[in-house]
PDB file of C-alpha atoms in Angstrom:
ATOM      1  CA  UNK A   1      -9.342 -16.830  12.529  1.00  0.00           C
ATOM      2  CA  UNK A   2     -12.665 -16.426  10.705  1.00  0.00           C
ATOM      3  CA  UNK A   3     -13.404 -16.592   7.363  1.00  0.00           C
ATOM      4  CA  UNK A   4     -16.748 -15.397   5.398  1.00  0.00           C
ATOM      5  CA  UNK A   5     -16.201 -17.257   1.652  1.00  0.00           C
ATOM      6  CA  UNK A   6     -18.737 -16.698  -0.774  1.00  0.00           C
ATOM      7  CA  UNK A   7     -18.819 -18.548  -4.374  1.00  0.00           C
ATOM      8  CA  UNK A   8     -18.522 -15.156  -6.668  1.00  0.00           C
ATOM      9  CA  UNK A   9     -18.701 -15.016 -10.315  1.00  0.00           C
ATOM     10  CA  UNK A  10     -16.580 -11.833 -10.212  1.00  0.00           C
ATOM     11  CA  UNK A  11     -15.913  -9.204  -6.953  1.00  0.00           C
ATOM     12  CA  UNK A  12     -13.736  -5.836  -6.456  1.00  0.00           C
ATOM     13  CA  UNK A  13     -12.609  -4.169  -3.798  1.00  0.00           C
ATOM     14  CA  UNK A  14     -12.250   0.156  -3.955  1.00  0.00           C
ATOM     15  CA  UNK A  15     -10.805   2.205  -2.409  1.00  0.00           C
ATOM     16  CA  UNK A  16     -10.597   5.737  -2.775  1.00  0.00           C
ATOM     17  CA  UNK A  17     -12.755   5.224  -5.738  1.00  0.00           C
ATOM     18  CA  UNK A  18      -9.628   3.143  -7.354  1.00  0.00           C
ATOM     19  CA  UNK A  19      -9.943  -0.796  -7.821  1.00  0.00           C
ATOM     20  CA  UNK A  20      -6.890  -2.402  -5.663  1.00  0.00           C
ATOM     21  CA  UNK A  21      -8.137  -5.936  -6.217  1.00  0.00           C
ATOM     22  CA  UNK A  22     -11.016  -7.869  -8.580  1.00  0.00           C
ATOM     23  CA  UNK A  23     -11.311 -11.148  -9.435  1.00  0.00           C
ATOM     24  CA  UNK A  24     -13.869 -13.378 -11.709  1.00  0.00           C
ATOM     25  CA  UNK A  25     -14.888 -16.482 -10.739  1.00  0.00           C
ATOM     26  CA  UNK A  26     -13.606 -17.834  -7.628  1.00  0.00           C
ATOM     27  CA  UNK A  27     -14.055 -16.469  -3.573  1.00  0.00           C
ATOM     28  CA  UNK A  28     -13.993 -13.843  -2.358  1.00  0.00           C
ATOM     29  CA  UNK A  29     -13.279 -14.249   1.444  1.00  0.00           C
ATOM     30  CA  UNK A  30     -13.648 -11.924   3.979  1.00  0.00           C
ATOM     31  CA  UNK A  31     -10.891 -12.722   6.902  1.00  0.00           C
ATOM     32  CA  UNK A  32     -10.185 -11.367  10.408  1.00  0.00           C
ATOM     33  CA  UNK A  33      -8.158 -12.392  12.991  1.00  0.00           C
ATOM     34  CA  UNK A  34      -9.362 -12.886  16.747  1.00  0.00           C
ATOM     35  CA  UNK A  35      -7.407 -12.385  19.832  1.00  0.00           C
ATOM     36  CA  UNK A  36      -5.152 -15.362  20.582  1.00  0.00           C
ATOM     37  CA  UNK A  37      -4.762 -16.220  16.742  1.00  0.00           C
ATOM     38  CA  UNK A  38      -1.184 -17.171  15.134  1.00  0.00           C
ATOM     39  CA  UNK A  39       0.131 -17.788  12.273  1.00  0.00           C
ATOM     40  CA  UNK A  40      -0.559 -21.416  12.663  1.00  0.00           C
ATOM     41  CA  UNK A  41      -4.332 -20.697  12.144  1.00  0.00           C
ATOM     42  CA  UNK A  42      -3.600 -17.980   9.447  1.00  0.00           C
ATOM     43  CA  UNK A  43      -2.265 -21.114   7.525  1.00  0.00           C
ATOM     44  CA  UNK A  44      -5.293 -23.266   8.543  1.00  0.00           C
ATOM     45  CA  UNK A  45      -8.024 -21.122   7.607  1.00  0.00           C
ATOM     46  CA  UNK A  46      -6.084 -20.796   4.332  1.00  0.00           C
ATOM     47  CA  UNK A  47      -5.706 -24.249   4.067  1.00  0.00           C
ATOM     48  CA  UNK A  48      -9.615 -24.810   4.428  1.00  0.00           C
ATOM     49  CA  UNK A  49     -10.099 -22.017   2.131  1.00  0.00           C
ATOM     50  CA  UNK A  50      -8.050 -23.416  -0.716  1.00  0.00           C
ATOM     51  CA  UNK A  51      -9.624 -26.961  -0.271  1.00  0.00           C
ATOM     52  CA  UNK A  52     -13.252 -26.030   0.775  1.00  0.00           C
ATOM     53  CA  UNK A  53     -15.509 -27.421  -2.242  1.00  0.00           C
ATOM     54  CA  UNK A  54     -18.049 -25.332  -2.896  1.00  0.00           C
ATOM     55  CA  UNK A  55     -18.315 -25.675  -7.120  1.00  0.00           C
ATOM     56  CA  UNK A  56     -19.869 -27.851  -8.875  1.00  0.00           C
ATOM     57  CA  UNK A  57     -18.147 -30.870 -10.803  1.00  0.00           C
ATOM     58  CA  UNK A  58     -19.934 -32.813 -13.580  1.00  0.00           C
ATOM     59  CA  UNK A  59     -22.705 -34.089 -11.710  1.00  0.00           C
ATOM     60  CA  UNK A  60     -23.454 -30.490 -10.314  1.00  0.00           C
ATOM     61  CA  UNK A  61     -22.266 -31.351  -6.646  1.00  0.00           C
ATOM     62  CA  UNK A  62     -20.257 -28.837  -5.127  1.00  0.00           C
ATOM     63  CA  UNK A  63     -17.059 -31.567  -5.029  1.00  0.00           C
ATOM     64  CA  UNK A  64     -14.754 -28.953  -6.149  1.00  0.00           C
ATOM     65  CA  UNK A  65     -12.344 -26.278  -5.004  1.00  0.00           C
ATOM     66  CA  UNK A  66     -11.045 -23.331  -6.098  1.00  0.00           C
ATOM     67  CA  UNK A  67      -7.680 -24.965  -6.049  1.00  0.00           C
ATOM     68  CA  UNK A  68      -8.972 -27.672  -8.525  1.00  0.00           C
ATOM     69  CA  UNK A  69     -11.156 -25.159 -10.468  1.00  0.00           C
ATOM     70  CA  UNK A  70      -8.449 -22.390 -11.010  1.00  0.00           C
ATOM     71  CA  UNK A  71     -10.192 -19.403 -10.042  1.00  0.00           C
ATOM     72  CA  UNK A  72      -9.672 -16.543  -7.839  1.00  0.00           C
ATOM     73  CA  UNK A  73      -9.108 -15.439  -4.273  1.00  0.00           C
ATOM     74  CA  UNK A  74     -10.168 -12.616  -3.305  1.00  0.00           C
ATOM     75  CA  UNK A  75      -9.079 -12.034   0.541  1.00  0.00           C
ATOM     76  CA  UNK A  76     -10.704  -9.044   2.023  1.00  0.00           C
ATOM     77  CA  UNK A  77      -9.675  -8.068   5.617  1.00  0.00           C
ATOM     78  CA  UNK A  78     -12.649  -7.238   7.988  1.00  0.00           C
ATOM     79  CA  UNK A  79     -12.179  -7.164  11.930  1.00  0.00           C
ATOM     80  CA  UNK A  80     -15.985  -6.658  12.300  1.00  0.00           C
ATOM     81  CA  UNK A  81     -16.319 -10.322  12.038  1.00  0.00           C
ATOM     82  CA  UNK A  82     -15.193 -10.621  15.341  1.00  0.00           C
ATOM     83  CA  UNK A  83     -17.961  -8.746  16.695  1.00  0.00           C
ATOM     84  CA  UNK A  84     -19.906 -10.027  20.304  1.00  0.00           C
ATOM     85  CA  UNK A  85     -23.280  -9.416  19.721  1.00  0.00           C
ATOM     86  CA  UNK A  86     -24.879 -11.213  22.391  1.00  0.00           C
ATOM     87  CA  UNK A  87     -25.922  -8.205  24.237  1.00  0.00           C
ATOM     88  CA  UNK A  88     -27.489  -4.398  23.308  1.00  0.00           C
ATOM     89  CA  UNK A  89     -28.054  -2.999  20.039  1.00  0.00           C
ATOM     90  CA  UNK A  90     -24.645  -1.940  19.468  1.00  0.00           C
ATOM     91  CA  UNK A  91     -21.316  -4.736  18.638  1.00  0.00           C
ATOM     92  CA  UNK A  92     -18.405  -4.688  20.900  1.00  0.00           C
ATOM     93  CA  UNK A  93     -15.174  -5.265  19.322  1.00  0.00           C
ATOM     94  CA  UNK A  94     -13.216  -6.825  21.914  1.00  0.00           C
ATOM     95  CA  UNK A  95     -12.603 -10.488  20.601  1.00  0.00           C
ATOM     96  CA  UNK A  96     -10.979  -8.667  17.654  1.00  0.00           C
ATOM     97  CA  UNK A  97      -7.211  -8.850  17.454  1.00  0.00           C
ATOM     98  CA  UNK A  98      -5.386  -5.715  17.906  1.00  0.00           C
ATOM     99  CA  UNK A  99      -5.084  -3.925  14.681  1.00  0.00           C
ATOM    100  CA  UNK A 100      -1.020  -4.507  14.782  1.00  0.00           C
ATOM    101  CA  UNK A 101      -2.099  -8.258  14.907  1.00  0.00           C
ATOM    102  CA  UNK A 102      -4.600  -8.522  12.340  1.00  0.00           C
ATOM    103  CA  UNK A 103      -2.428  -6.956  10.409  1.00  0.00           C
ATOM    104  CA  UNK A 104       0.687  -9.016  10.680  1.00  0.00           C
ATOM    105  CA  UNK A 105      -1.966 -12.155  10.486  1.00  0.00           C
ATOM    106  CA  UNK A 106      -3.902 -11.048   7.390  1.00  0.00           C
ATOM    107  CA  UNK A 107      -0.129 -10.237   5.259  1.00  0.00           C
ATOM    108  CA  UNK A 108       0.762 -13.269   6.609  1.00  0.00           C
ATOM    109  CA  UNK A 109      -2.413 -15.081   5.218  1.00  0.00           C
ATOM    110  CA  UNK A 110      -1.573 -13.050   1.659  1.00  0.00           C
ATOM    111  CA  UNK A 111       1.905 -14.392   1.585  1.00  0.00           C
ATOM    112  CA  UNK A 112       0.793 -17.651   1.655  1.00  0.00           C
ATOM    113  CA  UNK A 113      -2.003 -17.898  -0.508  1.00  0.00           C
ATOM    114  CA  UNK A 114       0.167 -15.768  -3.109  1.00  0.00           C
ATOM    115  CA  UNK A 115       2.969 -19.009  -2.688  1.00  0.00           C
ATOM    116  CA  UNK A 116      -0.156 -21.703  -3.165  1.00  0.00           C
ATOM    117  CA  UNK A 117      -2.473 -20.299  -5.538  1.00  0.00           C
ATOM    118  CA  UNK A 118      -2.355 -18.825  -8.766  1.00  0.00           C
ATOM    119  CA  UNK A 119      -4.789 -15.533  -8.915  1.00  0.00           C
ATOM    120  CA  UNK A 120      -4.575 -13.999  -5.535  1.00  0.00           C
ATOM    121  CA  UNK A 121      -6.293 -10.352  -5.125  1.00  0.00           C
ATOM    122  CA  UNK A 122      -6.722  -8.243  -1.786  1.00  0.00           C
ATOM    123  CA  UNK A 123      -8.185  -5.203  -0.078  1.00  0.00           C
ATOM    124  CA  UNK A 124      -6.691  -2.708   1.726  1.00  0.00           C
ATOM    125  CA  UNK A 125      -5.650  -3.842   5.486  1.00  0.00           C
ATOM    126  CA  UNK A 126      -7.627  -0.801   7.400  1.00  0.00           C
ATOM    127  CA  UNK A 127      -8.697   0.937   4.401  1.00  0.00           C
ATOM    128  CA  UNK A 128     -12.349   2.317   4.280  1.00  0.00           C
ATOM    129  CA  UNK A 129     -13.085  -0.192   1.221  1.00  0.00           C
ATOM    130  CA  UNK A 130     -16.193  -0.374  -1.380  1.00  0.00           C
ATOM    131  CA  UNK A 131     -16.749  -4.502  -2.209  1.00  0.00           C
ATOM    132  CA  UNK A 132     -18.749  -5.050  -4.556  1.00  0.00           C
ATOM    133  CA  UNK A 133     -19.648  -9.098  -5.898  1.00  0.00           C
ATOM    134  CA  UNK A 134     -21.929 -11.260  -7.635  1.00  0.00           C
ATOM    135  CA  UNK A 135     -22.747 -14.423  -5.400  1.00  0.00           C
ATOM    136  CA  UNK A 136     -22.770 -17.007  -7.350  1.00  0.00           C
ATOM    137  CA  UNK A 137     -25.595 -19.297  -5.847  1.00  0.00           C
ATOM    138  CA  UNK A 138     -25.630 -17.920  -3.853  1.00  0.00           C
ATOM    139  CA  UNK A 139     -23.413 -19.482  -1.650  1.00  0.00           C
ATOM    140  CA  UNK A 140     -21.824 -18.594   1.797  1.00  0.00           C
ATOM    141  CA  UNK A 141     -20.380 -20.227   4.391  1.00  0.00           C
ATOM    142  CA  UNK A 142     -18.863 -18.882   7.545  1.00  0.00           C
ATOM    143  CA  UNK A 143     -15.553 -20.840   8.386  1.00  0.00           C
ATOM    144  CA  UNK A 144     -13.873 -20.240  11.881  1.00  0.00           C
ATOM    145  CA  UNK A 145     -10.180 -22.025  13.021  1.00  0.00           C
ATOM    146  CA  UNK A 146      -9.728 -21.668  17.213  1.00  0.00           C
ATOM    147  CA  UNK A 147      -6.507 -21.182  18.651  1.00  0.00           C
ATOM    148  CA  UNK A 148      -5.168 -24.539  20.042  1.00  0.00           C
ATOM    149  CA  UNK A 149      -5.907 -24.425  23.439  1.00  0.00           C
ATOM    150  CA  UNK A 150      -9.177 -22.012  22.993  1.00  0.00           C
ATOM    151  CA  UNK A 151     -11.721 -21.674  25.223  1.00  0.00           C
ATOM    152  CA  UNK A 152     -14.634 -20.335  23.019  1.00  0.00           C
TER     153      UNK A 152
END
């Protein structure tokens, strides 16, 4: 599983020019699922996710989480995090789950973090989708949890 967080101040996801999920402060994350993934990493990502600190306590080191700070999730699927771009000018797809995977992985993820955490927001699984955020920082960091077992 592979997760692009970024520190936001607020973010939205649109689609069909309607707002399905926002947020203010917080992450927004952008998730995918690779091939080989289970729910075991769905949970681990999440798990990093929730405890990652990336704000600021009262010294101004990033020391704290969203978890301690309260603030949203935003959890935005996006398979084109899988892509291989080692080769040509155009991505292949391949180490992408299949879409009935990602799928099943990305609810999964939503169930969860909806049982841990208090705001939880999310895009639309295959939806053509308009996000829109304000990096706070900014700050970005690309997390990624291998299948036990993984040869990558």
């Amino acid at each position: 599983m592979i997760g692009l967080l970024q520190r936001v101040s607020e973010a939205a996801v649109r689609v069909d020019g309607q707002t399905v999920g926002a947020i203010g402060p917080g992450l927004m994350v952008l998730v995918c699922a690779e091939k080989g993934d289970t729910e075991r990493e769905a949970d681990l990502l999440l798990t990093k996710l929730l405890g990652y600190r990336v704000f600021s306590d009262e010294a101004g080191k990033m020391n704290r989480s969203v978890t301690d700070t309260g603030g949203g999730l935003l959890l935005v699927p996006q398979f084109t995090l899988a892509a291989d771009t080692k080769s040509g000018t155009r991505p292949s797809f391949s180490p992408a789950a299949a879409p009935e995977d990602g799928r099943r992985l990305f609810e999964h993820a939503v169930r969860q973090a909806r049982e841990r955490h208090g705001i939880v927001e999310t895009g639309v699984f295959g939806a053509d989708m308009k996000v829109s955020l304000i990096n706070d920082g900014p700050v970005t960091f690309w997390l990624r949890i291998d299948p036990v077992g993984a040869a990558r």
